XYZ file of C-alpha atoms in Angstrom:
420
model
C 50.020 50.978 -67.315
C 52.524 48.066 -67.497
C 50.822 44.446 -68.576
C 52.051 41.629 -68.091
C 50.227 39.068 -71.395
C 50.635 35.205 -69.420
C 51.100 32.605 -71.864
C 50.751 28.957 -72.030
C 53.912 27.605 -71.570
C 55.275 24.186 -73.230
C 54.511 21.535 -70.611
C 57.164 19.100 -72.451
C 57.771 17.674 -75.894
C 55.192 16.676 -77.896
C 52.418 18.414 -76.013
C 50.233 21.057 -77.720
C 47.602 22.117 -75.622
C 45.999 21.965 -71.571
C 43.217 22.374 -70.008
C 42.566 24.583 -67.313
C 41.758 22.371 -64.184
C 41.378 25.285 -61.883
C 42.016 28.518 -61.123
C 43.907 29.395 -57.526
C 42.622 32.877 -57.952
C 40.123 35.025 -58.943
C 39.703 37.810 -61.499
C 40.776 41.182 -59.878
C 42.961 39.633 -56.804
C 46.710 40.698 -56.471
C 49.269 37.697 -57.438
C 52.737 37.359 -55.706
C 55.590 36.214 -58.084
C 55.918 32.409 -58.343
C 52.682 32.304 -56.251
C 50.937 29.378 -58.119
C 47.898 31.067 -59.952
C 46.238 27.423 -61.534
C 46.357 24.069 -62.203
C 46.574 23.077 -66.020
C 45.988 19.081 -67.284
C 48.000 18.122 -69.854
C 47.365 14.678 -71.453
C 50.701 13.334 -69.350
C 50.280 15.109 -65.827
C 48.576 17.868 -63.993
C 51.109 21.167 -63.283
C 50.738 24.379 -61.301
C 51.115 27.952 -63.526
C 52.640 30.325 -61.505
C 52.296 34.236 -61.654
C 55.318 35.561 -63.456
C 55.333 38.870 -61.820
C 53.226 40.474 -58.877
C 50.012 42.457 -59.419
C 46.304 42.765 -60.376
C 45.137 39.697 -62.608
C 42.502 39.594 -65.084
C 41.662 35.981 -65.932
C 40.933 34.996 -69.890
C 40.022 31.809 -69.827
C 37.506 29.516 -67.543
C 37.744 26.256 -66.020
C 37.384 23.511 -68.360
C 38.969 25.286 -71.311
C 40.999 24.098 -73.771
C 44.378 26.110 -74.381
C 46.572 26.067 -76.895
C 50.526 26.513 -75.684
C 51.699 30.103 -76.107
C 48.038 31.540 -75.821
C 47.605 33.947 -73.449
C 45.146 33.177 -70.324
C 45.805 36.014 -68.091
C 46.719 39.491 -67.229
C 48.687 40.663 -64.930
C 48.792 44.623 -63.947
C 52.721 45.105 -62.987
C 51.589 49.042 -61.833
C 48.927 47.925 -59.111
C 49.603 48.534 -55.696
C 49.024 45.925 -53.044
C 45.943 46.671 -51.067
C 46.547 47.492 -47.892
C 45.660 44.866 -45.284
C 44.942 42.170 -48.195
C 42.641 41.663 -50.457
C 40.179 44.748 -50.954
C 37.029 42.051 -51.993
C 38.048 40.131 -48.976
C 38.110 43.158 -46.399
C 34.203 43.269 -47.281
C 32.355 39.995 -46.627
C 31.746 41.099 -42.860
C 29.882 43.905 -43.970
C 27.877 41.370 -46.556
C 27.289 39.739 -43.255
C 25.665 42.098 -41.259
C 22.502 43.133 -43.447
C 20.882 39.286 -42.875
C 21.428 39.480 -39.337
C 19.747 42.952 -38.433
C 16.698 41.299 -40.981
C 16.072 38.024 -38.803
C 14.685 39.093 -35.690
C 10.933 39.900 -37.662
C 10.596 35.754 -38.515
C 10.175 35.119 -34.487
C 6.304 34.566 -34.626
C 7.459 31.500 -36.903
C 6.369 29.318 -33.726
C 2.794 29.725 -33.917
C 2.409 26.411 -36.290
C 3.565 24.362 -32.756
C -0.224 24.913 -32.007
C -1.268 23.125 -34.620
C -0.843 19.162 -32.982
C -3.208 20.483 -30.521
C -6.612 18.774 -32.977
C -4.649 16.028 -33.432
C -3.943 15.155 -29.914
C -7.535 14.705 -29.817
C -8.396 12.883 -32.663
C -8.809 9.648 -32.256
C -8.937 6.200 -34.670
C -10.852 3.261 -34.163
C -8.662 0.253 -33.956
C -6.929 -0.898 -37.168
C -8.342 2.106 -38.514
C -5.459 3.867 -41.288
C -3.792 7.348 -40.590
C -5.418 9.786 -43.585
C -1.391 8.897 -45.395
C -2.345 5.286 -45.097
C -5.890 5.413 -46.261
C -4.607 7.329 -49.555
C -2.679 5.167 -50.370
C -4.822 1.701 -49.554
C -7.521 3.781 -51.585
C -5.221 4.245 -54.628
C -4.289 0.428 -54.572
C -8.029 -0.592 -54.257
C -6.877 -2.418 -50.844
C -9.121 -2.234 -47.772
C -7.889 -1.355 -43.991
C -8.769 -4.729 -42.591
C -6.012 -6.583 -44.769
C -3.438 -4.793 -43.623
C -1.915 -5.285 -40.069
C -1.259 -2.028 -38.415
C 1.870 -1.665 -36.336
C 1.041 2.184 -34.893
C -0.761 2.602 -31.577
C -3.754 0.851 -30.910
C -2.575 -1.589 -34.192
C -3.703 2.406 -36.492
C -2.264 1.590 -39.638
C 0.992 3.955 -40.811
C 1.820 5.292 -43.784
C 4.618 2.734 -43.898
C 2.244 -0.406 -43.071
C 0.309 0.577 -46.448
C 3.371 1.035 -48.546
C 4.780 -2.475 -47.608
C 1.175 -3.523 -48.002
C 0.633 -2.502 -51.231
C 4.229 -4.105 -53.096
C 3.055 -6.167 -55.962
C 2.741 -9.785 -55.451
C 5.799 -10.568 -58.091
C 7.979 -7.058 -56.884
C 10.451 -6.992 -53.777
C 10.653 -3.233 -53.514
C 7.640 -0.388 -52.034
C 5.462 1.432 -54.363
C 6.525 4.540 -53.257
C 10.266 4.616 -53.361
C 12.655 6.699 -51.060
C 15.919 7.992 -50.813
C 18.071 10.591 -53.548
C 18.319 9.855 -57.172
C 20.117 12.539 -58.641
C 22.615 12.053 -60.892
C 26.176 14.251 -61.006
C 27.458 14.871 -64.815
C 31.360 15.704 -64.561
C 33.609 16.821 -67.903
C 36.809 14.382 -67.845
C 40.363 16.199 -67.271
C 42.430 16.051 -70.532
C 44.974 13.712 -68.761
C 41.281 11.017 -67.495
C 40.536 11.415 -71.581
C 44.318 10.685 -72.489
C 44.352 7.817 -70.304
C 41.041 6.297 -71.544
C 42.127 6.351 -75.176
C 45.741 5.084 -74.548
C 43.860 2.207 -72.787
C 41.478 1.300 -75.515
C 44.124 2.078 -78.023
C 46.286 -0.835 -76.039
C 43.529 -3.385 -76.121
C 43.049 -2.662 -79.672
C 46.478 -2.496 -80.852
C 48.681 -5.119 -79.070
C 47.950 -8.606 -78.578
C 48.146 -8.802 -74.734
C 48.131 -11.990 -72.595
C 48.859 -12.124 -69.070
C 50.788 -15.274 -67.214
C 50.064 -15.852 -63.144
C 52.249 -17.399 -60.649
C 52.375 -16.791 -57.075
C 55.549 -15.947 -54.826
C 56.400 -16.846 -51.159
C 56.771 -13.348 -48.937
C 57.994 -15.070 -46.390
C 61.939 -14.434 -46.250
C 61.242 -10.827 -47.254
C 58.848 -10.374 -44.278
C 61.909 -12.202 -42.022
C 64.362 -9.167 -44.007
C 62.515 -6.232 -43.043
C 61.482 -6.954 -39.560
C 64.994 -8.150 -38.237
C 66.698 -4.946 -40.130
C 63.601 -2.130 -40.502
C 64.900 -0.052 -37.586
C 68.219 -0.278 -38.704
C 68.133 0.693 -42.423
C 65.534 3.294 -41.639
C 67.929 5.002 -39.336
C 71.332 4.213 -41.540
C 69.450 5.144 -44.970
C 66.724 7.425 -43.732
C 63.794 5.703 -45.829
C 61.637 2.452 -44.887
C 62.591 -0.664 -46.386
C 59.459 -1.780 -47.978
C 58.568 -4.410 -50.916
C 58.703 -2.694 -53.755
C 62.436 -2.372 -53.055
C 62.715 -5.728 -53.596
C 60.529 -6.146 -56.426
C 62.060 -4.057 -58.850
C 65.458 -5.457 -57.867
C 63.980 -8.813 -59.107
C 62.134 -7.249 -61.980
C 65.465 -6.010 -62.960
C 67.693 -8.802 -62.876
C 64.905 -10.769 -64.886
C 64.785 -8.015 -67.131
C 68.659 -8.300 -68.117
C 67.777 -12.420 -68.659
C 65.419 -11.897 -71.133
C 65.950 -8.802 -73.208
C 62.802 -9.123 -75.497
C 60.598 -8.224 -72.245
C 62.493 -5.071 -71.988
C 61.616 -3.893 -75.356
C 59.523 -1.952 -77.834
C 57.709 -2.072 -81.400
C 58.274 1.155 -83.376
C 56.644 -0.228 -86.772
C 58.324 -2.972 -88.250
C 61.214 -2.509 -85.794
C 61.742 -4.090 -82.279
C 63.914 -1.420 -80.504
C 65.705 -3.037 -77.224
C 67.144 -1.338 -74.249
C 70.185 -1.698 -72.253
C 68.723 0.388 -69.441
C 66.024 -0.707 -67.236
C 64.081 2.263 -66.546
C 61.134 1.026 -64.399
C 57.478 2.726 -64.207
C 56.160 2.784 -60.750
C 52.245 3.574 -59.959
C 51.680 5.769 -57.800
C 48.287 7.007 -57.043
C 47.340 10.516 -56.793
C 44.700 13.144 -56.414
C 44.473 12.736 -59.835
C 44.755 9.241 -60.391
C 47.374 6.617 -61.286
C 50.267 8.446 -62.652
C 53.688 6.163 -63.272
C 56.932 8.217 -62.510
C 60.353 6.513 -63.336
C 63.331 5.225 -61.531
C 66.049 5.695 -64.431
C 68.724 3.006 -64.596
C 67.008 0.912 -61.578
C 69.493 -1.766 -62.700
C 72.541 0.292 -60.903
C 70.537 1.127 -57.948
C 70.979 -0.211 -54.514
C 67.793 -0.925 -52.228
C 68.152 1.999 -50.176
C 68.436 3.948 -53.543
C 65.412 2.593 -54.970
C 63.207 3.372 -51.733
C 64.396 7.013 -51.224
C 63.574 7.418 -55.065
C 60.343 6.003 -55.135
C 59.772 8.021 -51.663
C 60.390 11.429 -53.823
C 58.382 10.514 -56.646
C 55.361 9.545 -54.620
C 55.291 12.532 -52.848
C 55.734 14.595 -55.970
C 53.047 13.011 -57.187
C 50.970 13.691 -54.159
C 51.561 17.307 -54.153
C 50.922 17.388 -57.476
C 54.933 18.762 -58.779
C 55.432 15.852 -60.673
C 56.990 16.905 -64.233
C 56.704 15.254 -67.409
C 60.068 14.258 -67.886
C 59.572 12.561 -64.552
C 57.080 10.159 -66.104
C 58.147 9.330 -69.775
C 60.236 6.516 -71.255
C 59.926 3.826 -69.095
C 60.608 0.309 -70.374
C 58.836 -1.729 -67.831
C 55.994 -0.960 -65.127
C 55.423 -2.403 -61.589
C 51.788 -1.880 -60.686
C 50.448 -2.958 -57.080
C 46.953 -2.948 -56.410
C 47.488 -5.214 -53.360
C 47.591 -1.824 -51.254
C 43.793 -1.672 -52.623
C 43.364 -4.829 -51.346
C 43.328 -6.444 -54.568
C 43.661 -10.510 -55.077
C 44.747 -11.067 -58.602
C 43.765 -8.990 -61.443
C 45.366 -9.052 -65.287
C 47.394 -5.414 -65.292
C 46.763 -3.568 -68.443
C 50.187 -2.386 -70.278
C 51.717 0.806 -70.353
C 52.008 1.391 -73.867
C 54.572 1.933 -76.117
C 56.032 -0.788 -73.292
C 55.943 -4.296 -73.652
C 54.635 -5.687 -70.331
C 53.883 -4.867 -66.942
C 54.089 -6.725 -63.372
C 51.206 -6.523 -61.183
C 51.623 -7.347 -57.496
C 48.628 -8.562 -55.799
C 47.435 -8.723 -51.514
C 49.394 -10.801 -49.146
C 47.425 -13.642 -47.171
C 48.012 -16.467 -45.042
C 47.305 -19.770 -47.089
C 48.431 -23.008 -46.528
C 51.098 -24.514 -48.949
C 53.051 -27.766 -49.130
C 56.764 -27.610 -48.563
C 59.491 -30.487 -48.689
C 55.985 -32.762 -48.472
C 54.583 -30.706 -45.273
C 51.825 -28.265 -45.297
C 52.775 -25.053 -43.426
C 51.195 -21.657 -43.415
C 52.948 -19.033 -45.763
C 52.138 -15.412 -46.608
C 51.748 -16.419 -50.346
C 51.075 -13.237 -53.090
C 49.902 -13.754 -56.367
C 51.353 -11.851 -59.552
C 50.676 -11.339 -62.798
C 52.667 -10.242 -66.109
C 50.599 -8.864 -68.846
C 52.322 -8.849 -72.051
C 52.527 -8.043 -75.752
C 52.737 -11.417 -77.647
C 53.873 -9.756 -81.163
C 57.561 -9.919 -79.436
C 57.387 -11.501 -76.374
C 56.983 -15.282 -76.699
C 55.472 -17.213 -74.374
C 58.906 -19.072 -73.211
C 60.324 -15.688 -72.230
C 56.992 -14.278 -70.571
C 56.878 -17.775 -68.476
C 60.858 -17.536 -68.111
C 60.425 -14.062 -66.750
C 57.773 -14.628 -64.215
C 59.466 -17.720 -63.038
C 62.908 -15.378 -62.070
C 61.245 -12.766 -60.258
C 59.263 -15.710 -58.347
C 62.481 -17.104 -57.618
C 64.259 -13.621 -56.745
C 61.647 -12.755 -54.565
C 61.350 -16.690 -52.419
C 65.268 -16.713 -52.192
C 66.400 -12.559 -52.167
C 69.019 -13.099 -50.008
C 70.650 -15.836 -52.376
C 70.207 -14.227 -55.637
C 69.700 -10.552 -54.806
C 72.115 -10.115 -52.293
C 74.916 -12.356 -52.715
C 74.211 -14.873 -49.833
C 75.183 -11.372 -47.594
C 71.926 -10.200 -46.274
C 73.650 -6.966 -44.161
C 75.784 -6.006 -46.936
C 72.883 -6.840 -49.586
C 70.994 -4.129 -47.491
C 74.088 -2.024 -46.712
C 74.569 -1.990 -43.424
């Protein structure tokens, strides 16, 4: 018999061990090459394992556990024949079926108990008088019938007369409560636990501030409803904001350096490259894939990019590579609807832009008050190297990128700008 030992392979640099998120099959089904057999979390991204030959697979590890890269979590049988017609557990569950169904006609008496209202169609209660439910519980509370207004027929007390009846004086809520109160106790992935310390480790670790200003969406809006249909069709993407976000992020990025840098110990390490994080959220949460060199990219480029990612990151084929060394992150909760929040930074960067929900508010321009589709945002930072003059400086260029994008992101040439 020829076995085929699966091992762990290296998910990236730097990474040691996964988790097994889930399996796609089950121990004893037949595996297709390539087919993808589970899901492993690493502390960076979730990845598919896929079978490296065809045949019978015994699993060797469960959901949940923690591997170690090379270790071997399956077998694969490279001899086994495909079962005819699929699966040979599959081909079974009909018959599984059948043994239930031939048992259920005996339960048909089960109707008898419908006799049962009969006695209580002809019982009868005085007026006021408490169902037996009510009377229990008036009796347990010491409470007699004639305090409580009954709203059944003939004013009978119900059950649910008494329990609002019997509510402490100084209490809001019924005696008897109603309603589920279970509780559901879930293991975090080994990419929620990676997350969770790398966020406590940044609020421990840097000293983060966070400056506001807000930004005026109207010429933007003007942009992409005069020339949507006609960059959609010329570039085959939608032109959407965070186009023109990053475009401002990096043009403020090359006017003050220090934001686009890093500690590593005693040093400050600074980049000529803007390679800009993006969250995107997933099935598996906020992951932050990167456009490399964004500084060289046009804004059809950056869509179509950030269109691949986000769908990578959907179906879950994101890689690793695809989501390390980013210098700077753009973070938009406004599609959650959010109105101004202080983003958390995506360590080992040095700050991160958080874009906020678009509304209507009234603001005062040339001495006139007009209505504007005004956005808030919000640039956390580390203060060890980034002073406050450059965090305000920043802010106040992608504020002024973003009011006037046609003058300083396009060149005064809105159709070229856009390349059309």
């Amino acid at each position: 018999m020829s076995v085929l030992e699966m091992k762990v392979p290296s998910p990236g640099e730097s990474i040691t061990e996964v988790e097994i998120a889930t399996w796609l099959v089950k121990d004893g089904d037949y595996v297709e090459k390539d087919q993808p057999i589970a899901e492993v979390d690493s502390d960076k991204a979730t990845l598919e394992l896929p079978a490296e030959q065809s045949g019978i697979i015994t699993l060797k590890a469960e959901e949940g556990d923690v591997v170690q890269v090379g270790q071997v979590v399956c077998l694969i049988d490279m001899d086994a024949a495909k079962p005819a017609g699929g699966e040979g557990p599959a081909a079974e569950a009909p018959k599984q079926e059948e043994a239930p169904k031939a048992a259920q006609p005996a339960p048909q008496e089960a109707p008898k108990p419908a006799a049962q209202p009969a006695p209580a169609a002809t019982q009868t209660y005085a007026t006021g008088a408490p169902s037996p439910a009510a009377k229990k519980i008036l009796d347990e509370k010491g409470m007699d019938a004639s305090q409580v207004s009954g709203s059944g027929r003939d004013g009978r007390v119900t059950k649910s007369d008494a329990e609002l009846a019997a509510v402490p004086a100084l209490g809001g809520n019924p005696v008897t409560a109603t309603g589920s109160r279970s509780t559901t106790t879930t293991k975090l992935s080994v990419l929620r636990r990676k997350i969770a310390q790398r966020l406590v480790s940044v609020k421990n670790e840097t000293a983060m501030l966070t400056t506001f200003n807000e930004v005026d969406m109207s010429e933007i809006f003007r942009l992409r409803k005069q020339y949507k249909e006609e960059f959609a069709q010329r570039h085959g993407v939608g032109l959407g904001f965070m186009s023109f976000f990053t475009k401002a992020v990096t043009r403020a990025l090359q006017m003050y350096p220090d934001v686009n840098a890093s500690i590593d110990g005693d040093f400050k390490v600074n980049y000529d490259f803007c390679d800009i994080s993006i969250a995107v959220s997933g099935p598996k949460g906020l992951m932050v894939p990167v456009l490399r060199n964004a500084e060289n990219m046009s804004f059809a480029s950056v869509e179509a990019n950030i269109k691949d990612l986000a769908i990578k990151v959907r179906d879950g084929k994101i890689t690793v590579d695809e989501m390390t060394g980013g210098t700077f992150t753009i973070t938009n909760g406004g599609t959650f609807g959010s109105m101004l929040s202080t983003p958390i930074i995506n360590p080992p960067q040095s700050a991160i832009l958080g874009m906020h929900n678009i509304i209507q508010r009234p603001v005062a321009v040339d001495g006139q008050v007009v209505i504007r589709p005004m956005m808030y945002v919000a640039m956390s930072y580390d203060h060890r190297i980034i002073d406050g003059k450059e965090s305000v400086g920043f802010l106040v260029a992608v504020k002024e990128a973003i009011d006037n994008p046609v003058g300083i992101l396009m060149n005064g040439d809105e159709r070229k700008g856009l390349g059309l």
